[in-house]
mmCIF file of C-alpha atoms and ligand atoms in Angstrom:
data_model
loop_
_atom_site.group_PDB
_atom_site.id
_atom_site.type_symbol
_atom_site.label_atom_id
_atom_site.label_comp_id
_atom_site.label_asym_id
_atom_site.label_seq_id
_atom_site.Cartn_x
_atom_site.Cartn_y
_atom_site.Cartn_z
ATOM 1 C CA MET A 530 -144.782 76.705 -65.197
ATOM 2 C CA ARG A 531 -146.213 80.089 -64.352
ATOM 3 C CA ALA A 532 -148.537 80.688 -61.409
ATOM 4 C CA ASP A 533 -151.181 82.228 -63.688
ATOM 5 C CA GLU A 534 -154.655 80.869 -64.308
ATOM 6 C CA GLU A 535 -153.655 78.744 -67.284
ATOM 7 C CA GLY A 536 -150.536 77.311 -65.600
ATOM 8 C CA ILE A 537 -152.434 76.393 -62.448
ATOM 9 C CA LYS A 538 -155.256 74.764 -64.416
ATOM 10 C CA GLU A 539 -152.766 72.640 -66.330
ATOM 11 C CA ALA A 540 -150.897 71.713 -63.135
ATOM 12 C CA GLY A 541 -154.198 70.698 -61.511
ATOM 13 C CA ALA A 542 -155.015 68.447 -64.471
ATOM 14 C CA ILE A 543 -151.562 66.795 -64.301
ATOM 15 C CA ALA A 544 -152.017 66.038 -60.582
ATOM 16 C CA ALA A 545 -155.589 64.770 -61.080
ATOM 17 C CA ALA A 546 -154.295 62.379 -63.771
ATOM 18 C CA GLY A 547 -151.665 60.846 -61.447
ATOM 19 C CA GLY A 548 -148.668 63.141 -62.154
ATOM 20 C CA LEU A 549 -146.259 64.825 -59.725
ATOM 21 C CA VAL A 550 -146.414 68.632 -59.410
ATOM 22 C CA ALA A 551 -144.163 70.829 -57.239
ATOM 23 C CA PHE A 552 -146.012 73.878 -55.899
ATOM 24 C CA PRO A 553 -145.253 76.848 -53.634
ATOM 25 C CA THR A 554 -146.687 77.234 -50.142
ATOM 26 C CA GLU A 555 -145.951 79.905 -47.532
ATOM 27 C CA THR A 556 -143.634 77.433 -45.695
ATOM 28 C CA VAL A 557 -141.623 75.524 -48.329
ATOM 29 C CA TYR A 558 -142.317 74.081 -51.803
ATOM 30 C CA GLY A 559 -144.329 70.848 -51.751
ATOM 31 C CA LEU A 560 -144.203 67.863 -54.120
ATOM 32 C CA GLY A 561 -147.833 67.046 -54.740
ATOM 33 C CA ALA A 562 -149.872 64.106 -56.032
ATOM 34 C CA ASN A 563 -153.501 62.990 -55.834
ATOM 35 C CA ALA A 564 -153.823 61.687 -52.247
ATOM 36 C CA TYR A 565 -156.438 59.108 -53.344
ATOM 37 C CA ASP A 566 -154.189 57.624 -56.058
ATOM 38 C CA GLY A 567 -151.934 55.012 -54.419
ATOM 39 C CA GLU A 568 -149.657 54.672 -57.464
ATOM 40 C CA ALA A 569 -149.101 58.440 -57.718
ATOM 41 C CA VAL A 570 -148.337 58.579 -53.985
ATOM 42 C CA LYS A 571 -145.730 55.808 -54.381
ATOM 43 C CA ARG A 572 -144.094 57.875 -57.126
ATOM 44 C CA ILE A 573 -143.561 60.719 -54.610
ATOM 45 C CA TYR A 574 -141.538 58.390 -52.374
ATOM 46 C CA ALA A 575 -139.484 57.234 -55.374
ATOM 47 C CA ALA A 576 -138.790 60.778 -56.685
ATOM 48 C CA LYS A 577 -137.560 61.953 -53.268
ATOM 49 C CA GLY A 578 -135.780 58.749 -52.257
ATOM 50 C CA ARG A 579 -137.951 58.864 -49.140
ATOM 51 C CA PRO A 580 -138.227 55.894 -46.756
ATOM 52 C CA SER A 581 -141.688 54.335 -47.094
ATOM 53 C CA ASP A 582 -142.332 54.426 -43.323
ATOM 54 C CA ASN A 583 -142.449 58.246 -43.307
ATOM 55 C CA PRO A 584 -146.051 59.460 -43.862
ATOM 56 C CA LEU A 585 -147.070 62.410 -46.074
ATOM 57 C CA ILE A 586 -149.186 65.437 -45.183
ATOM 58 C CA VAL A 587 -152.493 65.787 -47.077
ATOM 59 C CA HIS A 588 -153.227 69.312 -48.355
ATOM 60 C CA ILE A 589 -156.688 70.792 -48.830
ATOM 61 C CA SER A 590 -157.887 74.128 -50.214
ATOM 62 C CA ASP A 591 -160.570 74.692 -47.598
ATOM 63 C CA THR A 592 -161.039 73.429 -44.031
ATOM 64 C CA SER A 593 -164.375 71.867 -45.027
ATOM 65 C CA GLY A 594 -162.192 69.175 -46.663
ATOM 66 C CA ILE A 595 -161.154 67.862 -43.219
ATOM 67 C CA GLU A 596 -164.407 65.911 -42.850
ATOM 68 C CA GLU A 597 -163.732 63.365 -45.576
ATOM 69 C CA LEU A 598 -160.112 62.786 -44.431
ATOM 70 C CA ALA A 599 -160.500 62.567 -40.651
ATOM 71 C CA ASP A 600 -162.546 60.400 -38.371
ATOM 72 C CA GLY A 601 -163.618 62.428 -35.356
ATOM 73 C CA VAL A 602 -162.438 65.908 -34.409
ATOM 74 C CA SER A 603 -162.110 66.765 -30.689
ATOM 75 C CA GLU A 604 -163.018 70.103 -29.134
ATOM 76 C CA ASN A 605 -159.321 71.078 -28.812
ATOM 77 C CA ALA A 606 -158.704 70.093 -32.443
ATOM 78 C CA ARG A 607 -161.598 72.301 -33.496
ATOM 79 C CA LYS A 608 -160.101 75.273 -31.648
ATOM 80 C CA LEU A 609 -156.718 74.768 -33.322
ATOM 81 C CA ILE A 610 -158.298 74.388 -36.753
ATOM 82 C CA SER A 611 -160.278 77.598 -36.467
ATOM 83 C CA ALA A 612 -157.283 79.544 -35.100
ATOM 84 C CA PHE A 613 -154.546 78.375 -37.501
ATOM 85 C CA MET A 614 -156.082 77.078 -40.727
ATOM 86 C CA PRO A 615 -155.432 78.213 -43.401
ATOM 87 C CA GLY A 616 -151.817 78.805 -42.361
ATOM 88 C CA PRO A 617 -148.384 77.231 -41.725
ATOM 89 C CA PHE A 618 -149.949 74.537 -39.541
ATOM 90 C CA THR A 619 -150.566 70.772 -39.819
ATOM 91 C CA ILE A 620 -153.002 68.909 -37.602
ATOM 92 C CA ILE A 621 -152.760 65.162 -36.949
ATOM 93 C CA LEU A 622 -156.148 63.457 -36.626
ATOM 94 C CA LYS A 623 -157.486 59.899 -36.742
ATOM 95 C CA LYS A 624 -157.705 59.025 -40.426
ATOM 96 C CA SER A 625 -160.871 58.123 -42.297
ATOM 97 C CA GLU A 626 -161.375 54.896 -44.283
ATOM 98 C CA ARG A 627 -161.183 56.840 -47.521
ATOM 99 C CA LEU A 628 -157.362 57.261 -47.427
ATOM 100 C CA GLY A 629 -155.133 54.432 -48.610
ATOM 101 C CA GLY A 630 -152.178 53.124 -46.616
ATOM 102 C CA ALA A 631 -149.349 54.609 -48.712
ATOM 103 C CA VAL A 632 -150.075 58.260 -47.812
ATOM 104 C CA THR A 633 -150.047 57.598 -44.075
ATOM 105 C CA ALA A 634 -147.336 54.910 -44.188
ATOM 106 C CA GLY A 635 -149.746 52.531 -42.483
ATOM 107 C CA MET A 636 -150.442 54.812 -39.494
ATOM 108 C CA ASP A 637 -154.030 55.208 -38.250
ATOM 109 C CA THR A 638 -153.669 58.991 -38.202
ATOM 110 C CA VAL A 639 -153.281 61.570 -40.966
ATOM 111 C CA GLY A 640 -151.575 64.971 -41.112
ATOM 112 C CA ILE A 641 -153.840 67.601 -42.707
ATOM 113 C CA ARG A 642 -152.757 71.049 -43.848
ATOM 114 C CA CYS A 643 -154.608 73.914 -45.512
ATOM 115 C CA PRO A 644 -151.954 76.351 -46.802
ATOM 116 C CA GLU A 645 -152.494 80.086 -46.783
ATOM 117 C CA ASN A 646 -150.605 80.633 -50.048
ATOM 118 C CA GLU A 647 -153.098 81.560 -52.781
ATOM 119 C CA THR A 648 -151.265 79.675 -55.552
ATOM 120 C CA ALA A 649 -151.207 76.519 -53.438
ATOM 121 C CA ARG A 650 -154.921 76.720 -52.747
ATOM 122 C CA ARG A 651 -155.822 77.446 -56.353
ATOM 123 C CA PHE A 652 -153.712 74.479 -57.465
ATOM 124 C CA ILE A 653 -155.401 72.103 -54.985
ATOM 125 C CA LYS A 654 -158.816 73.386 -56.073
ATOM 126 C CA ALA A 655 -157.895 72.901 -59.738
ATOM 127 C CA ALA A 656 -156.831 69.291 -59.038
ATOM 128 C CA GLY A 657 -160.238 68.662 -57.436
ATOM 129 C CA VAL A 658 -158.769 66.158 -54.941
ATOM 130 C CA PRO A 659 -156.752 66.405 -51.705
ATOM 131 C CA ILE A 660 -153.031 66.663 -52.482
ATOM 132 C CA ALA A 661 -150.488 64.498 -50.645
ATOM 133 C CA ALA A 662 -147.220 66.433 -50.463
ATOM 134 C CA PRO A 663 -143.907 66.302 -48.647
ATOM 135 C CA SER A 664 -141.341 69.073 -49.062
ATOM 136 C CA ALA A 665 -140.037 69.021 -52.667
ATOM 137 C CA ASN A 666 -136.392 68.240 -51.846
ATOM 138 C CA LEU A 667 -134.407 65.034 -52.228
ATOM 139 C CA SER A 668 -134.662 63.152 -48.935
ATOM 140 C CA GLY A 669 -132.104 64.518 -46.435
ATOM 141 C CA ARG A 670 -131.456 67.799 -48.299
ATOM 142 C CA PRO A 671 -132.621 71.213 -47.044
ATOM 143 C CA SER A 672 -136.265 71.944 -47.924
ATOM 144 C CA PRO A 673 -136.741 74.162 -51.011
ATOM 145 C CA THR A 674 -137.801 77.762 -50.435
ATOM 146 C CA LYS A 675 -137.438 78.878 -54.084
ATOM 147 C CA ALA A 676 -138.486 77.232 -57.367
ATOM 148 C CA SER A 677 -134.790 77.009 -58.340
ATOM 149 C CA HIS A 678 -134.115 74.780 -55.289
ATOM 150 C CA VAL A 679 -136.797 72.390 -56.544
ATOM 151 C CA THR A 680 -135.216 72.310 -60.005
ATOM 152 C CA GLU A 681 -131.819 71.564 -58.407
ATOM 153 C CA ASP A 682 -133.168 68.441 -56.671
ATOM 154 C CA MET A 683 -136.075 67.279 -58.839
ATOM 155 C CA ASN A 684 -135.275 68.097 -62.464
ATOM 156 C CA GLY A 685 -136.252 65.106 -64.627
ATOM 157 C CA ARG A 686 -137.953 63.314 -61.704
ATOM 158 C CA ILE A 687 -141.330 65.094 -61.722
ATOM 159 C CA ASP A 688 -143.930 66.338 -64.227
ATOM 160 C CA ALA A 689 -144.228 70.070 -63.434
ATOM 161 C CA ILE A 690 -143.104 72.879 -61.129
ATOM 162 C CA ILE A 691 -145.332 75.892 -60.430
ATOM 163 C CA ASN A 692 -143.024 78.874 -59.929
ATOM 164 C CA GLY A 693 -144.565 80.983 -57.180
ATOM 165 C CA GLY A 694 -141.494 82.925 -56.020
ATOM 166 C CA ASP A 695 -139.881 82.753 -52.571
ATOM 167 C CA CYS A 696 -141.624 81.169 -49.574
ATOM 168 C CA SER A 697 -142.391 83.741 -46.881
ATOM 169 C CA VAL A 698 -142.050 81.544 -43.751
ATOM 170 C CA GLY A 699 -139.123 79.425 -44.953
ATOM 171 C CA VAL A 700 -139.413 76.500 -42.503
ATOM 172 C CA GLU A 701 -142.051 73.777 -42.660
ATOM 173 C CA SER A 702 -145.417 73.924 -40.927
ATOM 174 C CA THR A 703 -145.924 73.483 -37.193
ATOM 175 C CA ILE A 704 -147.242 69.942 -36.623
ATOM 176 C CA VAL A 705 -149.611 69.272 -33.718
ATOM 177 C CA ASP A 706 -150.942 65.830 -32.861
ATOM 178 C CA ALA A 707 -154.587 66.447 -31.927
ATOM 179 C CA SER A 708 -155.656 62.816 -32.299
ATOM 180 C CA ARG A 709 -155.309 62.432 -28.523
ATOM 181 C CA GLU A 710 -156.910 64.203 -25.544
ATOM 182 C CA ILE A 711 -154.055 66.705 -24.963
ATOM 183 C CA PRO A 712 -152.514 68.174 -28.137
ATOM 184 C CA VAL A 713 -148.752 67.644 -28.567
ATOM 185 C CA LEU A 714 -146.410 69.831 -30.605
ATOM 186 C CA LEU A 715 -144.392 67.406 -32.770
ATOM 187 C CA ARG A 716 -142.546 69.832 -35.062
ATOM 188 C CA PRO A 717 -142.108 73.592 -34.429
ATOM 189 C CA GLY A 718 -142.656 75.795 -37.474
ATOM 190 C CA GLY A 719 -144.508 78.825 -38.759
ATOM 191 C CA ILE A 720 -146.911 78.893 -35.781
ATOM 192 C CA THR A 721 -145.047 79.327 -32.473
ATOM 193 C CA TYR A 722 -145.553 77.285 -29.284
ATOM 194 C CA GLY A 723 -146.730 80.502 -27.603
ATOM 195 C CA GLN A 724 -149.453 80.949 -30.228
ATOM 196 C CA LEU A 725 -150.610 77.336 -29.712
ATOM 197 C CA LYS A 726 -150.777 77.758 -25.943
ATOM 198 C CA ASP A 727 -152.835 80.921 -26.322
ATOM 199 C CA VAL A 728 -155.506 78.774 -27.989
ATOM 200 C CA VAL A 729 -155.110 75.483 -26.062
ATOM 201 C CA PRO A 730 -153.072 76.242 -22.897
ATOM 202 C CA GLU A 731 -152.501 72.571 -22.004
ATOM 203 C CA THR A 732 -150.691 71.831 -25.323
ATOM 204 C CA GLU A 733 -147.565 69.771 -24.633
ATOM 205 C CA ILE A 734 -144.263 69.613 -26.422
ATOM 206 C CA ASP A 735 -142.623 66.425 -27.759
ATOM 207 C CA PRO A 736 -139.235 66.153 -25.991
ATOM 208 C CA ASN A 737 -137.657 64.812 -29.210
ATOM 209 C CA ILE A 738 -137.879 68.250 -30.830
ATOM 210 C CA LEU A 739 -134.351 69.220 -29.854
ATOM 211 C CA GLY A 740 -132.891 65.845 -28.918
ATOM 212 C CA SER A 741 -131.075 63.297 -31.030
ATOM 213 C CA LEU A 742 -132.862 59.964 -31.169
ATOM 214 C CA ASP A 743 -131.539 56.511 -30.612
ATOM 215 C CA GLU A 744 -131.387 54.397 -33.836
ATOM 216 C CA ASN A 745 -134.150 52.098 -32.590
ATOM 217 C CA GLU A 746 -136.547 54.655 -31.173
ATOM 218 C CA ARG A 747 -139.738 55.366 -33.078
ATOM 219 C CA PRO A 748 -140.688 59.024 -32.599
ATOM 220 C CA LEU A 749 -144.288 60.277 -32.704
ATOM 221 C CA CYS A 750 -143.353 62.151 -35.880
ATOM 222 C CA PRO A 751 -141.571 59.524 -38.009
ATOM 223 C CA GLY A 752 -139.652 62.112 -40.085
ATOM 224 C CA MET A 753 -137.810 63.264 -36.965
ATOM 225 C CA LYS A 754 -135.609 60.190 -36.857
ATOM 226 C CA TYR A 755 -133.932 60.831 -40.191
ATOM 227 C CA LYS A 756 -130.859 62.941 -40.809
ATOM 228 C CA HIS A 757 -132.321 66.126 -42.157
ATOM 229 C CA TYR A 758 -131.605 69.413 -43.805
ATOM 230 C CA ALA A 759 -127.975 68.480 -44.241
ATOM 231 C CA PRO A 760 -125.786 70.384 -46.690
ATOM 232 C CA GLU A 761 -122.509 68.890 -47.950
ATOM 233 C CA ALA A 762 -120.535 71.043 -45.511
ATOM 234 C CA GLU A 763 -120.033 69.968 -41.898
ATOM 235 C CA VAL A 764 -122.124 72.413 -39.863
ATOM 236 C CA THR A 765 -121.367 73.412 -36.235
ATOM 237 C CA VAL A 766 -123.736 75.647 -34.264
ATOM 238 C CA VAL A 767 -122.143 78.216 -31.940
ATOM 239 C CA GLU A 768 -124.849 79.377 -29.552
ATOM 240 C CA GLY A 769 -124.855 82.209 -27.012
ATOM 241 C CA GLY A 770 -124.439 85.977 -26.704
ATOM 242 C CA THR A 771 -123.061 87.972 -29.662
ATOM 243 C CA ASP A 772 -119.575 88.733 -28.296
ATOM 244 C CA ALA A 773 -118.858 85.265 -26.949
ATOM 245 C CA VAL A 774 -120.079 83.691 -30.216
ATOM 246 C CA ARG A 775 -117.904 85.998 -32.297
ATOM 247 C CA LYS A 776 -114.818 85.213 -30.210
ATOM 248 C CA LYS A 777 -115.376 81.454 -30.439
ATOM 249 C CA ILE A 778 -115.964 81.489 -34.201
ATOM 250 C CA ALA A 779 -112.849 83.626 -34.809
ATOM 251 C CA GLU A 780 -110.906 81.004 -32.855
ATOM 252 C CA LEU A 781 -112.420 78.129 -34.845
ATOM 253 C CA LEU A 782 -111.590 79.871 -38.128
ATOM 254 C CA GLU A 783 -107.992 80.298 -37.074
ATOM 255 C CA ARG A 784 -107.759 76.621 -36.110
ATOM 256 C CA ASN A 785 -109.227 75.608 -39.501
ATOM 257 C CA ALA A 786 -107.311 78.026 -41.704
ATOM 258 C CA ASP A 787 -106.521 75.231 -44.189
ATOM 259 C CA ARG A 788 -110.218 74.493 -44.901
ATOM 260 C CA VAL A 789 -112.862 76.449 -46.849
ATOM 261 C CA CYS A 790 -114.966 77.837 -43.992
ATOM 262 C CA GLY A 791 -118.336 79.557 -44.062
ATOM 263 C CA VAL A 792 -120.082 81.512 -41.306
ATOM 264 C CA LEU A 793 -123.829 82.009 -41.014
ATOM 265 C CA THR A 794 -124.308 85.184 -38.997
ATOM 266 C CA MET A 795 -127.153 86.831 -37.096
ATOM 267 C CA SER A 796 -125.283 90.056 -36.368
ATOM 268 C CA GLU A 797 -123.045 92.608 -38.003
ATOM 269 C CA ASN A 798 -120.114 90.317 -37.260
ATOM 270 C CA THR A 799 -117.605 89.852 -40.030
ATOM 271 C CA TYR A 800 -114.767 87.390 -40.028
ATOM 272 C CA ASP A 801 -111.493 87.136 -41.902
ATOM 273 C CA SER A 802 -110.960 84.395 -44.457
ATOM 274 C CA ALA A 803 -114.474 82.985 -44.504
ATOM 275 C CA VAL A 804 -117.528 82.935 -46.740
ATOM 276 C CA ILE A 805 -120.086 85.005 -44.814
ATOM 277 C CA LEU A 806 -123.856 84.724 -45.271
ATOM 278 C CA CYS A 807 -126.282 86.609 -43.044
ATOM 279 C CA ALA A 808 -129.357 84.716 -41.812
ATOM 280 C CA GLY A 809 -130.938 87.872 -40.365
ATOM 281 C CA THR A 810 -131.008 89.431 -36.925
ATOM 282 C CA THR A 811 -134.321 87.943 -35.750
ATOM 283 C CA ASN A 812 -135.186 84.258 -35.469
ATOM 284 C CA ARG A 813 -138.090 84.872 -37.826
ATOM 285 C CA GLU A 814 -135.693 86.097 -40.547
ATOM 286 C CA TYR A 815 -133.345 83.222 -39.709
ATOM 287 C CA ALA A 816 -136.188 80.767 -40.362
ATOM 288 C CA LYS A 817 -136.913 82.344 -43.739
ATOM 289 C CA ASN A 818 -133.260 82.305 -44.860
ATOM 290 C CA LEU A 819 -131.809 79.171 -43.258
ATOM 291 C CA PHE A 820 -132.438 76.553 -45.969
ATOM 292 C CA GLY A 821 -131.433 78.859 -48.822
ATOM 293 C CA CYS A 822 -128.178 79.747 -47.016
ATOM 294 C CA LEU A 823 -127.334 76.073 -46.424
ATOM 295 C CA ARG A 824 -127.740 75.405 -50.156
ATOM 296 C CA GLU A 825 -125.690 78.513 -50.957
ATOM 297 C CA PHE A 826 -122.772 77.344 -48.781
ATOM 298 C CA ASP A 827 -122.674 74.132 -50.830
ATOM 299 C CA ARG A 828 -122.653 76.113 -54.055
ATOM 300 C CA LEU A 829 -119.758 78.191 -52.728
ATOM 301 C CA GLY A 830 -117.803 75.073 -51.808
ATOM 302 C CA ALA A 831 -117.719 75.519 -48.027
ATOM 303 C CA GLU A 832 -116.280 72.488 -46.205
ATOM 304 C CA LEU A 833 -117.044 73.703 -42.679
ATOM 305 C CA VAL A 834 -119.877 76.043 -41.678
ATOM 306 C CA PHE A 835 -120.094 77.752 -38.291
ATOM 307 C CA ALA A 836 -123.605 79.007 -37.569
ATOM 308 C CA GLU A 837 -124.161 81.803 -35.058
ATOM 309 C CA PHE A 838 -127.314 81.262 -33.059
ATOM 310 C CA GLU A 839 -129.094 83.079 -30.268
ATOM 311 C CA GLU A 840 -132.709 82.563 -29.225
ATOM 312 C CA ARG A 841 -134.434 85.924 -29.733
ATOM 313 C CA ASP A 842 -138.152 85.282 -30.465
ATOM 314 C CA GLY A 843 -140.824 82.591 -30.750
ATOM 315 C CA TYR A 844 -139.328 81.229 -33.997
ATOM 316 C CA GLY A 845 -136.122 80.256 -32.143
ATOM 317 C CA LEU A 846 -137.435 76.747 -31.459
ATOM 318 C CA ALA A 847 -138.236 76.127 -35.156
ATOM 319 C CA VAL A 848 -134.796 77.384 -36.218
ATOM 320 C CA LYS A 849 -132.973 75.322 -33.565
ATOM 321 C CA ASN A 850 -134.893 72.181 -34.528
ATOM 322 C CA ARG A 851 -133.603 72.465 -38.148
ATOM 323 C CA LEU A 852 -130.162 73.877 -37.323
ATOM 324 C CA TYR A 853 -129.269 71.180 -34.773
ATOM 325 C CA ARG A 854 -130.222 68.503 -37.303
ATOM 326 C CA ALA A 855 -128.251 70.160 -40.104
ATOM 327 C CA ALA A 856 -125.334 70.144 -37.652
ATOM 328 C CA ALA A 857 -125.933 66.511 -36.609
ATOM 329 C CA HIS A 858 -126.152 67.974 -33.074
ATOM 330 C CA ARG A 859 -122.655 69.517 -33.112
ATOM 331 C CA VAL A 860 -123.496 72.456 -30.843
ATOM 332 C CA ILE A 861 -121.007 74.615 -28.938
ATOM 333 C CA ARG A 862 -122.572 76.755 -26.204
ATOM 334 C CA VAL A 863 -120.654 79.830 -25.134
ATOM 335 C CA GLY A 864 -121.381 82.605 -22.674
ATOM 336 C CA ALA A 865 -123.701 81.282 -19.973
ATOM 337 C CA ALA A 866 -123.421 77.590 -20.883
ATOM 338 C CA GLU A 867 -120.328 75.386 -20.690
ATOM 339 C CA GLU A 868 -118.565 74.544 -23.922
ATOM 340 C CA ASN A 869 -119.401 71.076 -25.171
ATOM 341 C CA LYS A 870 -116.351 68.893 -24.582
ATOM 342 C CA GLU A 871 -117.089 66.667 -27.585
ATOM 343 C CA MET A 872 -116.141 69.541 -29.872
ATOM 344 C CA ASP A 873 -112.415 69.247 -29.199
ATOM 345 C CA HIS A 874 -111.684 67.804 -32.669
ATOM 346 C CA LEU A 875 -112.442 71.112 -34.371
HETATM 347 O O1 LIG B 2136 -144.869 72.974 -44.420
HETATM 348 C C1 LIG B 2136 -144.987 71.765 -44.614
HETATM 349 O O2 LIG B 2136 -145.486 71.003 -43.769
HETATM 350 C C2 LIG B 2136 -144.493 71.213 -45.948
HETATM 351 C C3 LIG B 2136 -145.371 71.800 -47.036
HETATM 352 C C4 LIG B 2136 -145.067 71.242 -48.397
HETATM 353 O O3 LIG B 2136 -146.719 71.624 -46.716
HETATM 354 N N1 LIG B 2136 -144.524 69.783 -45.959
HETATM 355 C C5 LIG B 2136 -143.638 69.019 -45.267
HETATM 356 O O4 LIG B 2136 -143.771 67.659 -45.475
HETATM 357 O O5 LIG B 2136 -142.792 69.487 -44.542
HETATM 358 P P1 LIG B 2136 -142.651 66.599 -45.078
HETATM 359 O O6 LIG B 2136 -143.147 65.326 -45.616
HETATM 360 O O7 LIG B 2136 -141.341 67.072 -45.529
HETATM 361 O O8 LIG B 2136 -142.726 66.544 -43.514
HETATM 362 C C6 LIG B 2136 -143.876 65.980 -42.922
HETATM 363 C C7 LIG B 2136 -143.575 65.478 -41.535
HETATM 364 C C8 LIG B 2136 -142.703 64.232 -41.535
HETATM 365 O O9 LIG B 2136 -141.729 64.370 -40.514
HETATM 366 C C9 LIG B 2136 -143.707 63.129 -41.184
HETATM 367 O O10 LIG B 2136 -143.097 62.085 -40.468
HETATM 368 C C10 LIG B 2136 -144.728 63.864 -40.341
HETATM 369 O O11 LIG B 2136 -144.827 65.123 -40.954
HETATM 370 N N2 LIG B 2136 -146.057 63.236 -40.393
HETATM 371 C C11 LIG B 2136 -146.872 63.092 -41.472
HETATM 372 N N3 LIG B 2136 -147.990 62.419 -41.139
HETATM 373 C C12 LIG B 2136 -147.897 62.137 -39.820
HETATM 374 C C13 LIG B 2136 -148.735 61.449 -38.879
HETATM 375 N N4 LIG B 2136 -149.900 60.897 -39.232
HETATM 376 N N5 LIG B 2136 -148.301 61.353 -37.588
HETATM 377 C C14 LIG B 2136 -147.124 61.914 -37.212
HETATM 378 N N6 LIG B 2136 -146.290 62.568 -38.059
HETATM 379 C C15 LIG B 2136 -146.669 62.670 -39.335
HETATM 380 MG MG1 LIG B 2137 -139.348 67.321 -45.639
#
């Protein structure tokens, strides 16, 4: 449905009545339902095929809505809220009694986000209730950054999609746990670690952000333990300086000449006999384009994808966090770092 006044009003009414509505935000499209309606929230998990132990973020149209959702806001939390909300930022706080168990998957904390996107905020306002929403993809697939991605995954499973065009950030919000004394960055996203530290210098970083977890470990951010953002193709990250990366990928293409190969580039590099998509030359552009490119490689039938990567700005951490997961941690470092010996099968 269109992101005009009438469309948004209708979408708000559908959500208020217990329906599921996909809506644009500046990060990725969300799949929203009334956060106070336990049955509607359960339907989100069913539509996505999402494990029930993975909590949802609650979206509000104005930061004044934090009061009824959270129980106690520390001084550091207050600073983060006033610096980054509205924006591509989610804050974890102790939850209030008002929220049922399904939204938070039984945790005693809640993730709260106030998007900057005007359509998102008008939709939440029209619904008249806080909106619980994960990204609007099937569980495990790349997050949707266009309305057409939502249709691909959710057609027939939900009640409405508000078409608000392309998402400007392209990766999900930065999540910070501020329910404890020292804030901890749990998921890098549209707000960089540098920006967080400018506001609360002692902010820490969850070591799981770039690591692969043991099956039995329970991370601070439950979603981090699942295989994520994975396209059909087998993705391998080749990380380092431009020339070394180009040389390594050319070699890999030659070795895999019998397969349909794709390359995701961040330079002018071109390669023979491969499907080439450009993610952009900055990490910020890479973040915006990554999920769409992963979906596009599937559409083009790529079996193997080699992704060029070099850390160039504050968005590098957010890109790496998604890229390493999409690649199931198949990372080859060239240039300064030693090549990973586990990659010999390629
Ligand atoms: O940008 C975004 O954050 C998008 C848009 C739609 O707002 N939403 C999004 O939701 O990415 P989702 O469900 O795909 O990812 C939410 C992540 C999950 O990894 C979940 O485990 C974590 O947030 N999370 C939610 N509540 C939490 C809590 N109370 N404590 C720790 N992690 C939490
Ligand atoms: Mg998600």
